[in-house]
């Protein structure tokens, strides 16, 4: 790898709230704002310019949009007018209703809203045409800076807007989120839980209400005690059903928010009630336990429930009615740092970042056994049972990173999932045979092409291994795996520790009697080199290829001149750039071992080896490498079909041995690190 003297790219400034700045200048919101005020100009964001590329990547705008600042649209623009409410969220001509539903849920939680939408922004004194918003992305908070130029047509906002024509926080929030994801078009199509996670840093769960687990009431109860954001909705079977009102007053396709759940005593019986808020506020549940039902129909009036904490809620129903009328529930479980309520029951959280790299760690699902074992492996140690339970509850959420932003390059969401196995007590990477003979203990409910796949599990205390995968092998992506557990769980990458087991270098020694093989080599040497018995890289190329061609069980292609130069650099002890016959004999012993290893892992005897088998082949040669180094080597030495020719395998081993010998020579007392000067 090249030696990096200095990173010339400016590092983004940290935001006072703990979020990392993202502007390419390396400057934070306040610095950019003050510069504009000092110069007397309005901010123009070069990272997300007011042009068509920020709108669409697959087509030109269907109408001529004009980018305008709020002050050019209305006379008295406001950032937030009378508080952030559901009426501030009106959908425009972009298919991002999933985002709108998440923003509507966000308005129900003032503290969470204030983090995403800093409230100290306005169009009054100190206005500089710059605004900022904060989003969670892959285990860190980002501070996204934008200018306030918004796309309009005929003087009106085209996309998300407020019912109050002079209120702009929601339109600016949508623009910041579009910038985060590359363009407005990138926001077409998605799930509400995706945006809820980006607003909170939480883990999402989705439940089919009609097929919910038996303890679904308990799951919702615990979620609300942890201050989780909970949404629910009724499915539509066609576009015509969208926003259709049911006989009970509910609306299909709308996102409702669950805000409370409680078991109350009524007329000598325990009744489970659930509290729901309709962010759109236009219709209301008219079934049992609604405020419109009186005691004459056999239901309680509001006065009878005056002591209940569920009294003054807009929508209120029995839990069994909820299960009958709603189809989907989405839960966004918040991380401890997002919970300011000290009394809230908090999750324990563990996070792992990783990558699927073609040819190395992109093995696909269990259907592809030959490569499945090469996927990243995460060790999970469950130590404590849940309170009053025999098992340990945890949520495993696997997220593919950055795919929405890559839409403009043709990328789509990959189909992802994971499997969980009992760990037999091994510390290193589990091999192919383990998965051949051991079934999974648990797995994600399905493989699906969503940004995140999550599932709740209850397993006995013990050691497990979680395997995150794409469905098909050879698909590349970065991923983030998060584990939320009720009690503390210990997680770590089940990766190999780097270890090198090389024999002491052999020195040329005269043998009392030459073998038949040595006699043949000597004759060939004398024929090519002359009496000095030294050969150059070009001559070595001829010798080796001549010998390998005569070997019947080898289907190698010719070795390259570069390989022969590398061989001489490894074996030349005199430093004259040539190989003596005695040095060649030492190398040939290495060569025979490396040929044997290659043939062992060339399963189809084609003369090439699958790059997914490289881990085992290198280990047989004395090199135990971690995933990171393995990925780099595969990128360097494998072809487009994830195959490694013997010539490349040979070069890889020569490079590894050279590097190992240098490290051993420079290390002091077998330390795991060395200091190098520029000469070294």
XYZ file of C-alpha atoms in Angstrom:
680
model
C 0.000 0.000 0.000
C 1.310 3.534 -0.683
C 2.826 5.521 2.138
C 0.547 8.420 3.036
C 2.495 11.491 4.062
C -0.566 13.621 4.791
C -4.290 13.619 4.192
C -4.757 16.731 2.077
C -8.548 16.683 2.210
C -9.939 19.032 4.885
C -11.645 17.223 7.712
C -15.243 18.323 8.441
C -15.699 20.361 11.570
C -17.553 18.858 14.493
C -20.877 20.413 15.370
C -21.367 21.623 18.954
C -24.176 19.086 19.375
C -21.792 16.210 18.728
C -22.723 15.675 15.073
C -19.988 15.525 12.453
C -20.019 18.192 9.785
C -20.303 16.978 6.205
C -19.562 20.009 4.019
C -16.729 19.474 1.547
C -15.008 22.671 2.689
C -14.420 21.113 6.091
C -16.246 24.042 7.691
C -19.176 23.720 10.053
C -22.543 25.456 9.968
C -21.588 28.352 12.243
C -18.335 29.086 10.409
C -20.041 29.075 7.019
C -22.822 31.286 8.320
C -20.468 33.829 9.878
C -18.420 34.015 6.674
C -21.573 34.840 4.697
C -22.650 37.491 7.200
C -19.186 39.055 7.170
C -19.176 39.189 3.361
C -22.811 40.287 3.141
C -23.863 37.423 0.851
C -26.396 34.616 1.036
C -25.006 31.095 1.251
C -24.924 28.980 -1.921
C -24.201 25.303 -1.347
C -21.750 24.027 -3.965
C -22.185 20.479 -2.601
C -25.879 20.469 -3.564
C -26.288 23.133 -6.252
C -29.592 24.592 -7.390
C -29.669 22.664 -10.664
C -31.291 19.625 -12.268
C -28.653 17.171 -10.991
C -29.865 17.794 -7.445
C -33.428 17.013 -8.525
C -33.299 13.968 -10.813
C -30.626 11.589 -12.066
C -32.649 9.431 -14.493
C -34.479 12.144 -16.421
C -34.840 15.857 -16.906
C -37.509 17.655 -14.851
C -40.936 17.293 -16.493
C -41.540 21.015 -15.967
C -39.161 23.989 -15.777
C -38.451 24.337 -12.063
C -37.221 27.634 -10.672
C -35.104 27.627 -7.517
C -36.222 30.345 -5.119
C -35.436 31.348 -1.583
C -38.396 31.602 0.841
C -38.079 35.398 0.816
C -38.659 35.352 -2.932
C -41.788 33.195 -2.537
C -43.562 35.024 0.325
C -43.083 38.389 2.012
C -42.697 37.185 5.603
C -41.112 33.707 5.665
C -40.901 31.823 8.952
C -38.873 28.767 9.842
C -41.427 27.357 12.305
C -44.794 28.976 12.852
C -46.661 28.070 16.045
C -44.641 24.918 16.657
C -43.902 21.972 14.392
C -47.132 20.032 13.819
C -48.678 17.543 11.403
C -50.222 20.398 9.356
C -46.705 21.449 8.390
C -46.352 18.263 6.326
C -48.130 18.338 2.974
C -46.965 16.041 0.205
C -45.850 17.495 -3.095
C -45.102 15.865 -6.431
C -42.413 13.506 -5.120
C -43.171 9.884 -4.174
C -41.794 10.137 -0.654
C -44.904 9.645 1.486
C -42.802 7.250 3.616
C -40.649 10.219 4.594
C -43.685 12.384 5.356
C -45.108 9.761 7.708
C -41.806 9.645 9.588
C -41.699 13.437 9.870
C -45.271 13.373 11.181
C -44.190 10.914 13.890
C -41.193 13.124 14.612
C -43.458 16.068 15.482
C -44.921 14.008 18.351
C -41.573 13.950 20.181
C -40.319 17.467 20.888
C -36.880 16.445 22.144
C -36.168 14.208 19.171
C -37.492 16.854 16.787
C -35.195 19.475 18.305
C -32.158 17.324 17.559
C -33.065 16.720 13.919
C -34.395 20.244 13.370
C -32.332 22.746 15.419
C -34.894 25.312 16.471
C -32.537 28.306 16.737
C -32.854 29.048 13.016
C -34.947 31.769 11.417
C -35.289 34.321 8.644
C -34.854 37.285 10.988
C -31.677 38.929 12.284
C -28.600 36.899 11.386
C -30.247 35.305 8.343
C -27.622 34.228 5.790
C -29.534 31.810 3.559
C -28.034 28.798 5.348
C -29.751 26.118 7.453
C -28.686 22.814 8.962
C -30.285 19.542 10.076
C -28.958 16.456 11.824
C -29.394 12.843 10.753
C -28.109 9.520 12.034
C -26.142 7.451 9.545
C -24.441 4.158 10.374
C -23.566 4.836 14.007
C -22.836 8.551 13.836
C -24.774 11.805 13.728
C -24.168 14.033 10.714
C -24.787 17.775 10.502
C -26.068 18.510 6.984
C -25.782 22.108 5.782
C -27.941 23.457 2.934
C -28.833 26.757 1.360
C -32.522 27.692 1.316
C -33.072 27.700 -2.443
C -36.078 25.452 -3.080
C -37.573 24.121 -6.357
C -40.764 25.954 -7.363
C -43.215 26.092 -10.252
C -45.436 29.115 -10.821
C -44.190 30.564 -7.541
C -45.212 27.583 -5.377
C -43.150 24.827 -3.778
C -43.119 21.640 -5.844
C -42.296 19.115 -3.143
C -42.971 18.869 0.614
C -44.516 22.033 2.048
C -46.550 23.352 4.951
C -50.232 24.199 4.967
C -49.055 27.620 6.142
C -47.600 29.101 2.980
C -44.992 31.143 4.872
C -43.618 28.226 6.979
C -40.565 26.415 5.568
C -38.978 24.062 8.113
C -40.472 20.919 6.556
C -39.465 21.852 2.992
C -35.912 22.593 4.136
C -35.769 19.339 6.117
C -36.755 17.417 2.977
C -34.022 19.202 1.009
C -31.381 18.325 3.618
C -32.485 14.686 3.543
C -32.373 14.723 -0.270
C -28.816 16.068 -0.105
C -27.848 13.335 2.350
C -29.120 10.747 -0.145
C -27.774 12.363 -3.316
C -30.879 13.920 -4.908
C -34.612 14.436 -4.554
C -35.250 11.511 -6.890
C -33.321 9.231 -4.524
C -36.182 9.709 -2.043
C -38.715 7.982 -4.286
C -39.918 4.807 -2.590
C -38.953 3.704 0.882
C -40.232 2.571 4.254
C -41.241 4.848 7.094
C -38.985 2.970 9.480
C -35.944 3.891 7.365
C -36.473 7.611 7.922
C -37.444 7.068 11.577
C -34.076 5.393 12.113
C -32.267 8.287 10.431
C -34.100 10.716 12.717
C -33.346 8.810 15.929
C -30.495 6.335 15.466
C -32.867 3.601 16.599
C -33.482 0.063 15.377
C -36.637 -0.639 13.431
C -38.948 -3.627 13.725
C -41.886 -4.411 11.452
C -44.770 -6.676 12.440
C -47.633 -8.139 10.460
C -50.399 -7.578 13.008
C -52.436 -10.509 11.731
C -49.438 -12.835 12.231
C -47.929 -11.160 15.291
C -46.341 -13.272 18.054
C -48.392 -14.295 21.081
C -46.603 -11.747 23.277
C -47.320 -8.847 20.911
C -49.073 -6.818 23.622
C -46.024 -7.234 25.848
C -43.709 -6.187 22.997
C -45.667 -2.965 22.450
C -45.869 -2.309 26.187
C -42.098 -2.639 26.602
C -41.457 -0.544 23.486
C -43.513 2.352 24.822
C -41.845 2.091 28.238
C -38.548 2.550 26.399
C -39.973 5.660 24.668
C -39.806 3.919 21.280
C -41.540 5.486 18.296
C -44.400 3.187 17.257
C -46.446 3.548 14.082
C -49.280 1.510 12.596
C -51.171 1.419 9.316
C -53.834 -0.369 7.281
C -52.732 -1.976 4.014
C -54.178 -1.045 0.649
C -54.695 -3.610 -2.101
C -54.610 -1.030 -4.904
C -53.783 2.617 -5.535
C -57.504 3.367 -5.623
C -57.796 2.320 -1.970
C -55.209 4.833 -0.806
C -56.803 7.217 1.701
C -60.072 5.285 1.543
C -62.072 5.534 4.753
C -63.234 2.309 6.400
C -66.700 1.987 8.028
C -65.007 2.328 11.425
C -63.585 5.739 10.504
C -59.988 4.670 9.912
C -58.069 5.545 6.742
C -56.184 3.011 4.640
C -52.589 3.744 3.733
C -52.154 6.411 6.411
C -49.512 6.214 9.113
C -50.891 6.413 12.655
C -48.792 6.738 15.797
C -49.234 4.483 18.833
C -48.747 6.623 21.932
C -49.968 4.478 24.824
C -51.032 1.029 25.940
C -52.668 0.093 29.232
C -54.684 -2.578 30.981
C -57.628 -1.104 32.931
C -60.294 -2.549 35.174
C -63.802 -2.057 33.822
C -66.963 -3.606 35.262
C -64.985 -6.296 37.028
C -62.894 -7.276 34.025
C -59.408 -6.365 32.815
C -59.501 -4.626 29.448
C -56.432 -4.029 27.282
C -56.586 -0.609 25.625
C -54.327 1.020 23.055
C -54.006 4.721 22.316
C -53.468 5.935 18.761
C -52.907 9.348 17.255
C -53.900 10.221 13.718
C -51.304 12.745 12.487
C -53.596 13.757 9.644
C -56.414 14.662 12.030
C -59.308 14.456 9.579
C -61.047 11.260 10.654
C -61.595 9.426 13.896
C -62.236 5.890 15.147
C -65.967 5.461 15.796
C -65.944 1.929 17.165
C -66.040 0.707 20.774
C -64.276 2.912 23.323
C -64.247 5.968 21.064
C -65.417 9.173 22.690
C -68.456 9.141 20.388
C -69.866 5.921 21.865
C -72.122 6.267 24.898
C -73.159 3.920 27.686
C -76.483 3.136 26.024
C -74.606 0.997 23.518
C -72.966 -0.874 26.348
C -69.688 1.053 26.224
C -68.233 3.446 28.812
C -68.597 7.183 28.486
C -65.622 9.504 28.964
C -66.865 10.349 32.465
C -66.685 6.700 33.519
C -63.040 6.634 32.509
C -62.037 9.945 34.062
C -59.468 8.206 36.263
C -57.791 6.490 33.339
C -54.648 7.910 31.762
C -56.143 7.033 28.370
C -59.132 9.371 28.676
C -58.284 12.401 26.602
C -56.860 10.650 23.583
C -58.148 11.118 20.073
C -58.216 7.424 19.127
C -58.751 4.759 21.745
C -59.715 1.135 21.215
C -59.493 -2.326 22.684
C -56.322 -4.155 21.761
C -58.296 -6.937 20.077
C -60.055 -4.351 17.878
C -56.662 -2.890 17.029
C -55.483 -6.307 15.874
C -58.640 -6.699 13.812
C -58.472 -3.354 11.984
C -54.734 -2.646 11.542
C -52.285 -4.617 9.385
C -48.797 -3.332 10.083
C -46.880 -2.023 13.092
C -43.454 -0.390 12.892
C -41.383 0.108 16.037
C -38.303 2.305 16.188
C -36.390 1.306 19.323
C -34.281 4.221 20.523
C -30.658 3.976 21.601
C -29.763 4.975 25.181
C -28.102 8.225 24.034
C -31.370 9.292 22.373
C -33.349 8.851 25.609
C -33.258 11.818 27.953
C -35.849 10.286 30.267
C -33.807 8.697 33.062
C -36.762 6.500 34.057
C -37.048 4.875 30.626
C -36.065 1.230 30.298
C -33.016 1.287 28.032
C -31.517 -1.205 25.614
C -27.944 -2.444 25.654
C -26.406 -1.723 22.249
C -23.535 -3.260 20.260
C -22.570 -2.198 16.723
C -20.356 -3.773 14.066
C -19.286 -2.325 10.717
C -18.256 -4.615 7.875
C -18.145 -5.238 4.136
C -19.036 -7.878 1.614
C -16.189 -7.930 -0.921
C -16.501 -9.996 -4.088
C -14.166 -12.917 -4.174
C -13.335 -12.681 -0.473
C -16.213 -12.089 1.956
C -19.311 -11.918 -0.303
C -20.324 -15.548 0.065
C -24.104 -15.297 -0.250
C -26.666 -17.197 1.838
C -26.577 -20.815 3.080
C -27.864 -22.007 -0.308
C -24.306 -21.424 -1.544
C -22.364 -23.616 0.884
C -19.084 -23.425 -1.044
C -18.834 -19.690 -0.333
C -21.263 -19.102 2.572
C -18.556 -19.723 5.184
C -16.427 -16.871 3.819
C -18.931 -14.206 4.943
C -18.027 -12.027 7.948
C -18.788 -13.772 11.248
C -19.781 -12.016 14.484
C -19.546 -13.721 17.851
C -22.472 -13.084 20.219
C -22.228 -13.988 23.911
C -25.562 -13.857 25.777
C -24.795 -13.818 29.480
C -27.911 -12.735 31.402
C -31.484 -13.957 31.221
C -34.340 -11.466 30.956
C -35.978 -10.550 34.238
C -38.228 -13.444 35.234
C -37.445 -15.363 32.042
C -35.281 -18.314 31.026
C -34.092 -16.789 27.752
C -32.321 -13.667 26.528
C -34.156 -11.178 24.306
C -32.293 -9.266 21.613
C -32.944 -7.583 18.281
C -30.477 -8.117 15.438
C -30.646 -5.483 12.696
C -28.582 -5.738 9.509
C -28.359 -2.537 7.436
C -26.776 -2.098 4.010
C -25.023 1.255 3.850
C -25.293 4.044 1.302
C -27.399 2.239 -1.312
C -29.980 5.031 -1.675
C -27.202 7.519 -2.423
C -25.815 5.152 -5.073
C -29.134 5.025 -6.950
C -27.819 7.519 -9.492
C -25.058 5.030 -10.347
C -27.602 2.281 -10.963
C -27.298 0.608 -7.561
C -30.355 -0.978 -6.000
C -31.096 -2.333 -2.560
C -29.553 -5.779 -2.220
C -31.510 -8.705 -0.816
C -30.001 -9.304 2.626
C -30.509 -11.411 5.750
C -28.585 -13.372 8.368
C -28.311 -16.702 10.176
C -27.395 -17.469 13.792
C -25.491 -20.603 14.847
C -24.447 -21.979 18.198
C -20.725 -21.407 18.648
C -18.839 -24.636 19.397
C -16.275 -22.672 21.402
C -13.902 -21.802 18.589
C -12.199 -18.419 18.426
C -11.258 -18.290 14.747
C -13.269 -18.076 11.551
C -15.592 -21.091 11.219
C -14.876 -23.199 8.144
C -17.015 -24.757 5.448
C -17.410 -28.129 7.164
C -18.936 -26.540 10.268
C -21.834 -25.145 8.236
C -22.121 -28.358 6.253
C -22.968 -30.361 9.384
C -24.566 -27.812 11.763
C -28.036 -26.266 11.253
C -28.756 -22.667 12.207
C -30.289 -21.936 15.596
C -32.209 -18.892 14.314
C -32.296 -16.615 11.276
C -33.899 -13.490 9.904
C -37.520 -14.057 8.995
C -36.823 -13.480 5.334
C -34.260 -12.219 2.873
C -35.591 -8.953 1.479
C -34.349 -5.961 -0.520
C -34.884 -3.361 2.204
C -32.190 -1.127 3.641
C -32.440 -2.978 6.944
C -33.580 -6.426 8.024
C -34.332 -6.788 11.729
C -35.874 -9.444 13.905
C -36.456 -10.077 17.605
C -35.126 -13.306 19.135
C -35.282 -15.149 22.457
C -32.419 -17.614 22.904
C -30.934 -19.389 25.921
C -27.760 -17.890 27.420
C -24.671 -19.052 25.561
C -22.297 -18.360 22.691
C -23.546 -17.830 19.145
C -22.194 -16.805 15.745
C -24.179 -14.435 13.514
C -23.508 -14.560 9.755
C -24.698 -11.449 7.825
C -25.056 -12.110 4.090
C -26.519 -11.022 0.806
C -28.813 -13.598 -0.765
C -26.668 -14.059 -3.868
C -22.876 -14.427 -3.646
C -20.451 -11.936 -5.238
C -22.576 -8.882 -4.308
C -20.611 -6.021 -2.762
C -21.775 -3.591 -0.103
C -20.820 -2.125 3.232
C -23.047 -3.066 6.151
C -23.776 -2.127 9.737
C -24.952 -4.787 12.188
C -26.592 -3.656 15.419
C -27.567 -5.778 18.402
C -30.112 -4.372 20.888
C -30.407 -6.595 23.975
C -32.450 -6.353 27.165
C -29.413 -7.401 29.196
C -25.785 -6.809 28.349
C -24.527 -8.974 25.487
C -20.880 -9.269 24.459
C -20.102 -9.166 20.744
C -16.906 -9.306 18.699
C -15.784 -10.094 15.182
C -15.029 -13.791 14.836
C -12.011 -13.067 12.687
C -8.573 -14.574 12.450
C -5.703 -13.039 14.377
C -2.828 -12.374 12.010
C -0.245 -15.107 12.487
C 2.713 -16.130 10.343
C 4.341 -19.525 10.709
C 7.367 -19.622 8.421
C 10.186 -22.133 8.678
C 13.701 -20.856 9.127
C 15.102 -19.873 5.735
C 17.100 -22.667 4.144
C 20.690 -21.986 3.137
C 22.345 -23.577 0.133
C 24.351 -26.621 1.182
C 26.233 -29.024 -1.055
C 24.543 -32.404 -1.139
C 26.753 -35.527 -1.097
C 24.779 -37.054 -3.928
C 22.461 -35.305 -6.353
C 18.984 -36.637 -6.992
C 17.832 -37.402 -10.499
C 15.737 -34.222 -10.408
C 18.753 -32.131 -9.400
C 20.827 -33.661 -12.204
C 18.189 -32.634 -14.732
C 18.117 -29.077 -13.347
C 21.923 -28.856 -13.400
C 22.033 -29.953 -17.019
C 19.402 -27.361 -17.935
C 21.248 -24.694 -15.944
C 24.564 -25.395 -17.675
C 22.870 -25.305 -21.049
C 21.366 -21.863 -20.398
C 23.772 -20.080 -18.062
C 27.188 -21.314 -18.974
C 29.964 -22.231 -16.574
C 29.119 -19.556 -13.925
C 25.846 -21.403 -13.216
C 23.881 -18.156 -12.674
C 20.700 -17.240 -14.495
C 18.790 -14.007 -15.003
C 15.038 -13.516 -14.608
C 14.529 -14.132 -18.330
C 16.504 -17.368 -18.157
C 14.682 -18.447 -14.970
C 11.390 -17.960 -16.791
C 12.528 -20.406 -19.473
C 13.764 -22.973 -16.923
C 10.630 -23.017 -14.770
C 8.190 -23.126 -17.652
C 10.154 -25.930 -19.278
C 10.013 -27.967 -16.073
C 6.335 -27.261 -15.347
C 5.301 -28.296 -18.851
C 6.713 -31.754 -18.235
C 4.664 -32.204 -15.041
C 1.565 -34.173 -16.036
C -0.795 -33.291 -13.163
C -0.296 -29.534 -13.542
C -2.404 -27.385 -15.876
C -0.688 -24.098 -15.127
C -0.245 -21.372 -17.651
C 3.284 -20.101 -18.188
C 4.852 -18.170 -15.338
C 5.395 -14.499 -16.115
C 8.669 -12.607 -16.249
C 7.475 -10.488 -13.313
C 7.063 -13.631 -11.222
C 10.614 -14.698 -12.018
C 11.968 -11.280 -11.066
C 10.108 -11.548 -7.772
C 11.591 -15.013 -7.201
C 15.093 -13.639 -7.670
C 14.394 -10.746 -5.279
C 13.316 -13.306 -2.663
C 16.179 -15.781 -3.122
C 19.165 -13.728 -4.331
C 21.510 -13.603 -1.335
C 24.468 -12.142 -3.244
C 22.577 -9.144 -4.553
C 23.758 -9.495 -8.158
C 20.260 -9.876 -9.593
C 20.831 -13.462 -10.635
C 20.110 -16.873 -9.191
C 22.869 -19.370 -8.499
C 22.154 -23.060 -8.867
C 22.360 -23.613 -5.099
C 19.826 -20.808 -4.527
C 17.546 -22.270 -7.149
C 17.563 -25.659 -5.396
C 16.376 -23.999 -2.155
C 13.638 -22.164 -4.030
C 12.523 -25.326 -5.823
C 11.740 -26.954 -2.455
C 9.455 -23.997 -1.686
C 7.983 -24.195 -5.141
C 7.044 -27.850 -4.771
C 5.235 -27.117 -1.489
C 3.342 -24.181 -3.017
C 2.370 -26.256 -6.062
C 1.038 -28.969 -3.762
C -1.056 -26.440 -1.818
C -2.447 -24.910 -4.995
C -3.441 -28.302 -6.375
C -5.110 -29.127 -3.052
C -7.405 -26.081 -3.376
C -7.900 -26.293 -7.150
C -10.961 -28.463 -6.622
C -12.036 -28.736 -10.246
C -8.451 -29.231 -11.503
C -8.871 -26.359 -13.951
C -5.502 -24.775 -13.261
C -7.035 -21.938 -11.243
C -8.331 -21.613 -7.700
C -11.467 -19.851 -6.431
C -10.551 -16.703 -4.534
C -12.956 -17.817 -1.789
C -10.546 -20.693 -1.079
C -7.580 -18.353 -0.680
C -8.011 -18.135 3.100
C -7.460 -21.875 3.455
C -4.631 -21.994 0.911
C -2.696 -19.210 2.615
C -3.231 -20.834 5.988
C -1.744 -24.067 4.628
C 1.269 -22.040 3.494
C 1.728 -20.565 6.977
C -0.227 -17.295 6.712
C -3.298 -16.745 8.893
C -4.822 -13.431 7.776
C -7.818 -11.386 8.877
C -10.691 -10.332 6.622
C -9.219 -6.915 5.847
C -5.911 -8.260 4.525
C -7.669 -11.080 2.713
C -9.930 -8.608 0.926
C -6.938 -6.537 -0.211
C -5.123 -9.609 -1.524
C -8.190 -10.836 -3.421
C -8.645 -7.424 -5.030
C -5.002 -7.539 -6.140
C -4.663 -11.097 -7.395
C -8.070 -12.456 -8.517
C -9.691 -11.966 -11.928
C -13.236 -10.896 -12.786
C -14.474 -14.469 -12.326
C -12.968 -14.622 -8.806
C -10.294 -17.064 -9.979
C -6.598 -17.024 -9.072
C -4.043 -18.444 -11.494
C -0.960 -20.177 -10.112
C 1.231 -17.325 -11.351
C -0.757 -14.878 -9.190
C -0.781 -17.278 -6.236
C 3.000 -17.557 -6.533
C 3.426 -13.771 -6.593
C 1.160 -13.434 -3.568
C 3.222 -15.912 -1.536
C 6.500 -14.285 -2.570
C 5.210 -10.849 -1.506
C 3.958 -12.218 1.796
C 7.235 -13.972 2.559
C 9.288 -10.924 1.624
C 7.152 -8.668 3.832
C 7.258 -11.168 6.695
C 11.044 -11.512 6.532
C 11.457 -7.719 6.538
C 9.098 -7.379 9.490
C 10.934 -10.053 11.455
C 14.266 -8.379 10.757
C 13.064 -4.955 11.926
C 10.943 -6.022 14.887
C 12.405 -5.971 18.373
C 11.699 -8.879 20.707
C 8.858 -10.167 18.511
C 6.686 -7.089 19.009
C 3.551 -6.733 16.883
C 4.564 -3.359 15.457
C 7.681 -1.735 14.039
C 8.829 1.817 13.351
C 10.039 2.606 9.839
C 11.958 5.566 8.510
C 11.559 6.755 4.927
C 14.557 4.747 3.770
C 13.214 1.524 5.210
